[in-house]
XYZ file of C-alpha atoms in Angstrom:
370
model
C 158.901 -69.013 228.324
C 161.152 -69.280 225.706
C 160.883 -66.716 222.657
C 161.375 -67.553 219.604
C 161.093 -64.982 216.504
C 158.780 -63.192 218.312
C 157.135 -65.560 219.779
C 156.828 -67.375 223.468
C 156.473 -70.817 222.904
C 154.884 -74.009 224.787
C 154.332 -77.307 223.558
C 151.183 -77.153 221.392
C 147.967 -79.356 222.800
C 147.374 -82.565 221.400
C 144.178 -83.022 219.084
C 142.046 -85.772 218.279
C 142.020 -86.671 214.943
C 139.939 -85.118 211.931
C 139.336 -81.505 211.056
C 138.384 -79.517 213.729
C 137.319 -76.238 212.292
C 138.456 -72.840 212.504
C 140.250 -70.964 215.686
C 137.929 -68.435 217.608
C 139.034 -65.042 217.052
C 138.653 -62.582 220.436
C 139.183 -58.918 219.268
C 137.877 -55.566 218.760
C 140.825 -54.151 216.946
C 139.385 -53.481 213.033
C 142.912 -53.538 212.040
C 144.355 -56.571 213.860
C 140.912 -58.843 213.058
C 141.446 -58.264 209.467
C 145.111 -59.339 209.419
C 143.862 -62.771 211.718
C 141.220 -63.034 208.964
C 143.471 -62.968 206.030
C 146.101 -65.431 208.007
C 143.065 -67.853 208.783
C 142.702 -67.550 204.500
C 145.584 -68.192 204.172
C 145.486 -71.421 206.213
C 142.386 -72.509 205.064
C 140.178 -72.434 208.022
C 137.070 -70.256 208.835
C 137.411 -68.619 212.153
C 134.066 -67.798 214.788
C 134.417 -63.882 215.688
C 133.892 -62.232 219.066
C 134.396 -59.210 220.907
C 134.579 -60.972 223.951
C 134.288 -64.469 225.766
C 131.811 -66.359 223.998
C 128.449 -66.068 225.345
C 127.363 -69.503 224.156
C 127.742 -71.850 226.642
C 131.703 -74.044 225.562
C 132.732 -72.183 223.120
C 135.588 -71.167 224.778
C 136.507 -74.221 225.975
C 135.487 -76.326 222.892
C 137.879 -73.820 220.039
C 140.643 -76.175 218.711
C 142.563 -72.389 219.226
C 142.035 -68.762 220.580
C 143.204 -66.292 219.469
C 143.296 -63.182 221.934
C 143.669 -59.893 220.447
C 145.904 -57.456 222.788
C 143.038 -55.070 223.374
C 140.620 -58.268 223.977
C 142.786 -60.080 227.185
C 141.117 -57.355 229.838
C 137.794 -58.881 228.751
C 139.104 -62.636 228.850
C 141.110 -62.321 232.252
C 138.124 -64.210 233.700
C 137.827 -66.694 231.616
C 138.443 -70.720 232.274
C 141.877 -71.923 231.539
C 142.573 -73.976 228.603
C 145.362 -74.402 226.500
C 146.033 -73.623 223.137
C 145.237 -69.450 223.936
C 147.363 -66.802 221.545
C 148.060 -63.598 222.367
C 148.556 -61.437 219.285
C 150.052 -58.102 219.110
C 151.644 -55.715 217.402
C 153.898 -53.485 219.864
C 157.475 -55.359 220.334
C 158.738 -53.150 223.445
C 155.421 -53.047 225.506
C 156.455 -55.370 228.210
C 153.092 -55.795 229.637
C 152.572 -57.926 227.154
C 154.000 -60.911 229.049
C 151.958 -59.764 232.114
C 148.748 -59.962 230.589
C 149.420 -63.273 228.865
C 150.270 -64.702 231.918
C 146.401 -62.915 233.317
C 144.845 -64.843 230.916
C 146.901 -68.035 230.562
C 148.324 -67.298 227.381
C 150.376 -70.603 225.772
C 151.913 -68.080 223.376
C 152.489 -64.687 222.873
C 152.704 -63.425 219.029
C 153.730 -60.579 217.912
C 152.426 -59.251 214.223
C 154.205 -59.442 211.332
C 156.846 -61.206 212.577
C 155.366 -63.945 213.814
C 152.645 -64.997 210.303
C 153.790 -67.717 208.995
C 154.083 -69.665 212.447
C 150.412 -68.418 213.156
C 149.277 -69.366 209.475
C 151.218 -73.372 210.168
C 149.357 -73.440 213.819
C 145.783 -72.435 212.052
C 146.465 -74.858 209.686
C 147.358 -77.371 212.111
C 144.168 -77.172 214.123
C 141.646 -76.652 210.944
C 143.717 -80.206 209.629
C 143.371 -81.722 213.288
C 146.730 -82.176 214.133
C 147.301 -84.392 216.906
C 150.878 -85.830 217.482
C 153.449 -85.710 214.391
C 154.175 -89.254 213.149
C 156.638 -91.924 214.216
C 159.245 -91.183 211.385
C 162.195 -93.827 210.177
C 164.656 -93.393 207.827
C 166.497 -96.964 206.850
C 169.742 -96.414 204.999
C 172.257 -99.179 203.304
C 175.684 -99.118 205.310
C 176.417 -100.694 201.808
C 175.434 -100.570 198.220
C 172.819 -103.797 197.832
C 172.698 -104.027 201.864
C 168.722 -104.561 201.609
C 167.341 -101.169 202.976
C 164.956 -100.902 200.626
C 163.215 -104.522 201.514
C 163.870 -103.382 204.907
C 162.288 -99.840 204.454
C 159.164 -101.686 202.396
C 158.370 -104.003 205.413
C 158.488 -101.633 207.652
C 155.637 -99.264 205.841
C 153.751 -102.771 204.814
C 154.119 -104.072 208.872
C 153.242 -100.599 210.018
C 149.824 -100.296 207.672
C 148.942 -103.713 208.816
C 148.869 -102.891 212.028
C 146.358 -100.311 211.384
C 148.216 -97.058 211.774
C 148.332 -94.211 208.841
C 151.223 -95.068 207.146
C 153.690 -93.331 204.383
C 156.579 -94.882 202.654
C 159.057 -92.270 200.910
C 161.816 -92.498 198.284
C 164.677 -90.430 199.471
C 166.392 -92.133 196.419
C 165.753 -90.567 192.775
C 168.464 -92.861 191.715
C 166.937 -96.730 193.425
C 164.618 -97.554 190.797
C 161.222 -96.241 192.746
C 159.933 -97.987 195.568
C 156.536 -98.276 193.758
C 158.310 -100.714 191.860
C 159.428 -102.923 194.424
C 155.609 -103.023 195.509
C 154.225 -103.979 192.298
C 152.952 -100.521 191.710
C 154.644 -98.641 189.371
C 151.256 -98.094 187.409
C 149.044 -97.075 189.687
C 147.691 -93.679 189.906
C 148.944 -90.618 192.132
C 151.621 -87.973 192.210
C 155.621 -89.025 192.283
C 158.343 -86.756 193.807
C 158.597 -84.652 190.505
C 155.211 -83.358 190.770
C 156.361 -81.944 193.902
C 159.876 -79.975 192.926
C 158.183 -76.683 192.954
C 156.580 -76.799 196.270
C 157.289 -73.997 198.880
C 156.056 -73.168 201.922
C 153.016 -75.197 203.615
C 152.136 -78.340 201.852
C 148.500 -79.727 203.057
C 149.060 -83.467 204.881
C 145.672 -84.288 203.235
C 145.717 -83.219 200.168
C 149.657 -84.804 200.160
C 147.781 -88.334 201.571
C 145.098 -88.439 198.925
C 147.602 -87.156 196.093
C 149.480 -90.651 196.328
C 149.394 -93.759 195.088
C 148.280 -96.242 198.028
C 149.802 -99.551 197.537
C 149.048 -102.756 199.878
C 147.017 -99.980 202.549
C 149.708 -97.283 202.669
C 150.819 -94.479 200.993
C 153.428 -93.943 198.711
C 155.913 -91.331 197.500
C 158.063 -92.691 194.556
C 159.570 -91.605 191.524
C 158.708 -91.779 188.221
C 160.499 -93.102 185.445
C 161.103 -90.181 183.612
C 164.307 -87.594 183.253
C 165.725 -87.173 186.578
C 164.577 -83.730 188.555
C 165.977 -81.995 191.303
C 164.200 -81.956 194.507
C 164.963 -78.481 196.493
C 165.709 -79.195 199.905
C 162.465 -76.926 200.472
C 160.135 -78.767 199.224
C 161.759 -81.961 200.476
C 161.672 -79.987 203.771
C 157.479 -79.159 203.202
C 156.532 -82.662 202.234
C 157.845 -84.146 205.022
C 156.752 -82.346 207.104
C 153.144 -82.465 205.658
C 153.773 -86.216 206.215
C 154.476 -86.135 209.562
C 151.380 -83.589 210.607
C 149.305 -86.479 209.249
C 150.153 -89.402 212.230
C 150.679 -92.562 212.039
C 154.240 -93.451 210.712
C 156.408 -92.377 207.723
C 159.225 -94.628 206.859
C 162.007 -93.005 204.227
C 164.591 -95.142 202.392
C 167.345 -93.115 202.444
C 170.405 -92.866 199.466
C 173.863 -93.784 200.841
C 175.167 -90.046 200.285
C 174.186 -87.444 202.073
C 173.210 -84.374 199.562
C 170.990 -81.031 200.814
C 167.707 -82.550 200.196
C 168.755 -85.620 202.033
C 169.810 -83.573 205.188
C 166.316 -81.993 205.259
C 165.104 -85.624 205.786
C 167.908 -86.459 208.379
C 166.680 -83.025 210.955
C 162.886 -84.617 210.444
C 163.699 -88.331 211.631
C 162.902 -89.567 214.743
C 165.139 -92.827 214.400
C 167.577 -93.945 211.793
C 168.095 -97.676 210.684
C 171.625 -98.433 209.278
C 171.408 -101.845 207.573
C 174.558 -104.278 207.430
C 175.484 -106.999 205.925
C 177.713 -108.816 208.039
C 181.003 -108.655 205.984
C 183.721 -106.915 207.520
C 184.335 -104.518 204.440
C 180.730 -103.721 204.458
C 180.768 -102.843 208.041
C 184.080 -100.589 206.990
C 181.931 -98.554 204.642
C 179.028 -99.008 207.029
C 181.048 -96.736 208.904
C 181.684 -93.870 206.912
C 177.905 -93.803 206.356
C 177.314 -93.577 209.900
C 179.453 -91.244 210.454
C 177.945 -88.780 207.863
C 174.672 -89.267 208.848
C 175.350 -89.328 212.548
C 176.182 -85.118 211.784
C 172.677 -84.585 211.652
C 170.694 -87.533 213.041
C 171.359 -88.167 216.883
C 169.696 -91.945 217.195
C 170.898 -94.046 214.340
C 171.218 -97.496 215.321
C 171.823 -100.787 212.932
C 170.518 -104.099 211.686
C 172.389 -106.836 210.740
C 171.718 -108.660 207.630
C 173.535 -112.153 207.799
C 174.873 -114.783 206.841
C 177.702 -114.529 209.480
C 181.452 -115.428 208.865
C 183.541 -116.977 211.254
C 183.977 -114.387 214.464
C 181.417 -112.244 213.364
C 177.757 -111.532 214.448
C 175.033 -108.734 215.104
C 176.993 -107.611 218.643
C 179.910 -107.515 217.543
C 178.875 -105.549 214.154
C 177.443 -103.042 216.315
C 180.514 -102.948 218.805
C 181.989 -102.390 215.801
C 180.277 -99.720 215.007
C 179.181 -98.026 218.404
C 175.947 -98.236 217.459
C 172.775 -99.419 219.201
C 171.860 -103.080 217.377
C 167.940 -103.145 216.735
C 168.533 -107.104 215.726
C 169.177 -109.269 212.836
C 166.966 -109.223 209.839
C 165.566 -111.830 208.541
C 165.850 -113.533 205.150
C 162.730 -114.094 203.776
C 163.365 -116.821 201.192
C 161.371 -115.972 197.904
C 160.981 -112.593 198.188
C 159.580 -110.889 194.605
C 157.959 -108.301 193.229
C 153.888 -108.535 194.399
C 152.935 -108.584 190.608
C 154.523 -111.909 189.917
C 152.140 -113.654 192.417
C 154.077 -113.012 196.154
C 153.736 -110.786 199.132
C 155.383 -107.617 199.192
C 158.420 -107.639 201.622
C 157.025 -107.847 205.011
C 153.652 -108.889 203.386
C 153.745 -112.497 204.944
C 152.096 -111.918 208.900
C 153.935 -114.682 209.927
C 157.067 -114.327 208.142
C 160.061 -113.889 209.580
C 160.490 -110.573 207.788
C 157.066 -109.467 208.943
C 157.705 -110.508 212.348
C 160.914 -108.494 212.777
C 158.964 -105.167 211.757
C 156.495 -105.699 214.266
C 158.713 -106.213 216.954
C 160.197 -103.324 215.680
C 157.301 -100.883 215.869
C 156.265 -102.218 219.161
C 159.523 -101.016 220.792
C 159.503 -97.834 218.749
C 155.857 -97.080 219.477
C 156.769 -97.402 223.152
C 159.975 -95.421 223.344
C 158.097 -92.657 221.470
C 155.405 -92.822 223.399
C 152.703 -93.297 221.040
C 151.699 -96.785 221.876
């Protein structure tokens, strides 16, 4: 067992999609119950409360999360072993709590008040029906004009076409807005400035429903007003909410690494560095890779032609010391959707869509999500 801030943690149990309701609380400690009810209310969940194992058949097994007060550990000792049981106490110095946790098969031991924020997040997760986090991919250009935004849009469009819940995030406030690239700058929905004051937890469902929907995916972009700084805490909260919804999240990253971008990098599963096949671009991409690699462990390179003599995609990857994703194909006539053409990756049999489909097939298998 690993102890973190008063909590013994294991991986949370997988949850089915859709809302699951609130947790099951088992305790006779009125003060502890008051605290747990308060935390459930903060998480937007309505719990079921019992003094022992529920008499109603299946209630113990079916609850998405079980919160057992330390006072009730003895009364649930004979219950069916299951995942998602949390033993909740107050006495940090009571060494016997670990033994009682083992006796009831608890996966977590949480001490109040230190573990309150963790428990609120956990309750909200199960109430929201959270299962596997979204596979989160960041795309960044090795130099200006490398085509990172086009590839990010194409990956998101392809993911949505494959039936995955998809969110495209524009993390570059100076990039002009991905909603423009998708032909949806006038679409209804919130943009980044609306989340500048976000703190703590942001509801994943509420976030998804508030954003513009374009080409069967949700887009979090920038508006055309004055630039507003979004604090790192808000970036963290918004991206964490997006990931809790499952599916895929694609982030278009700027080449400069500030505190907000660093927050994004910590939540990425994979980074894709888009590099034109030019020696100067490779040199510039090396500096970007060095900065990104300080935070992100899994950074790969996608190369865009045409190629000069003696340089191809494998040589670019070798020079950068990065795994090769492949060659990003050119899609002729790629314009804005509002000009009567499909968005990047919007032509299912086009070269860019085929490239993106292959990328997702490999990435999902690697993540164990296929």
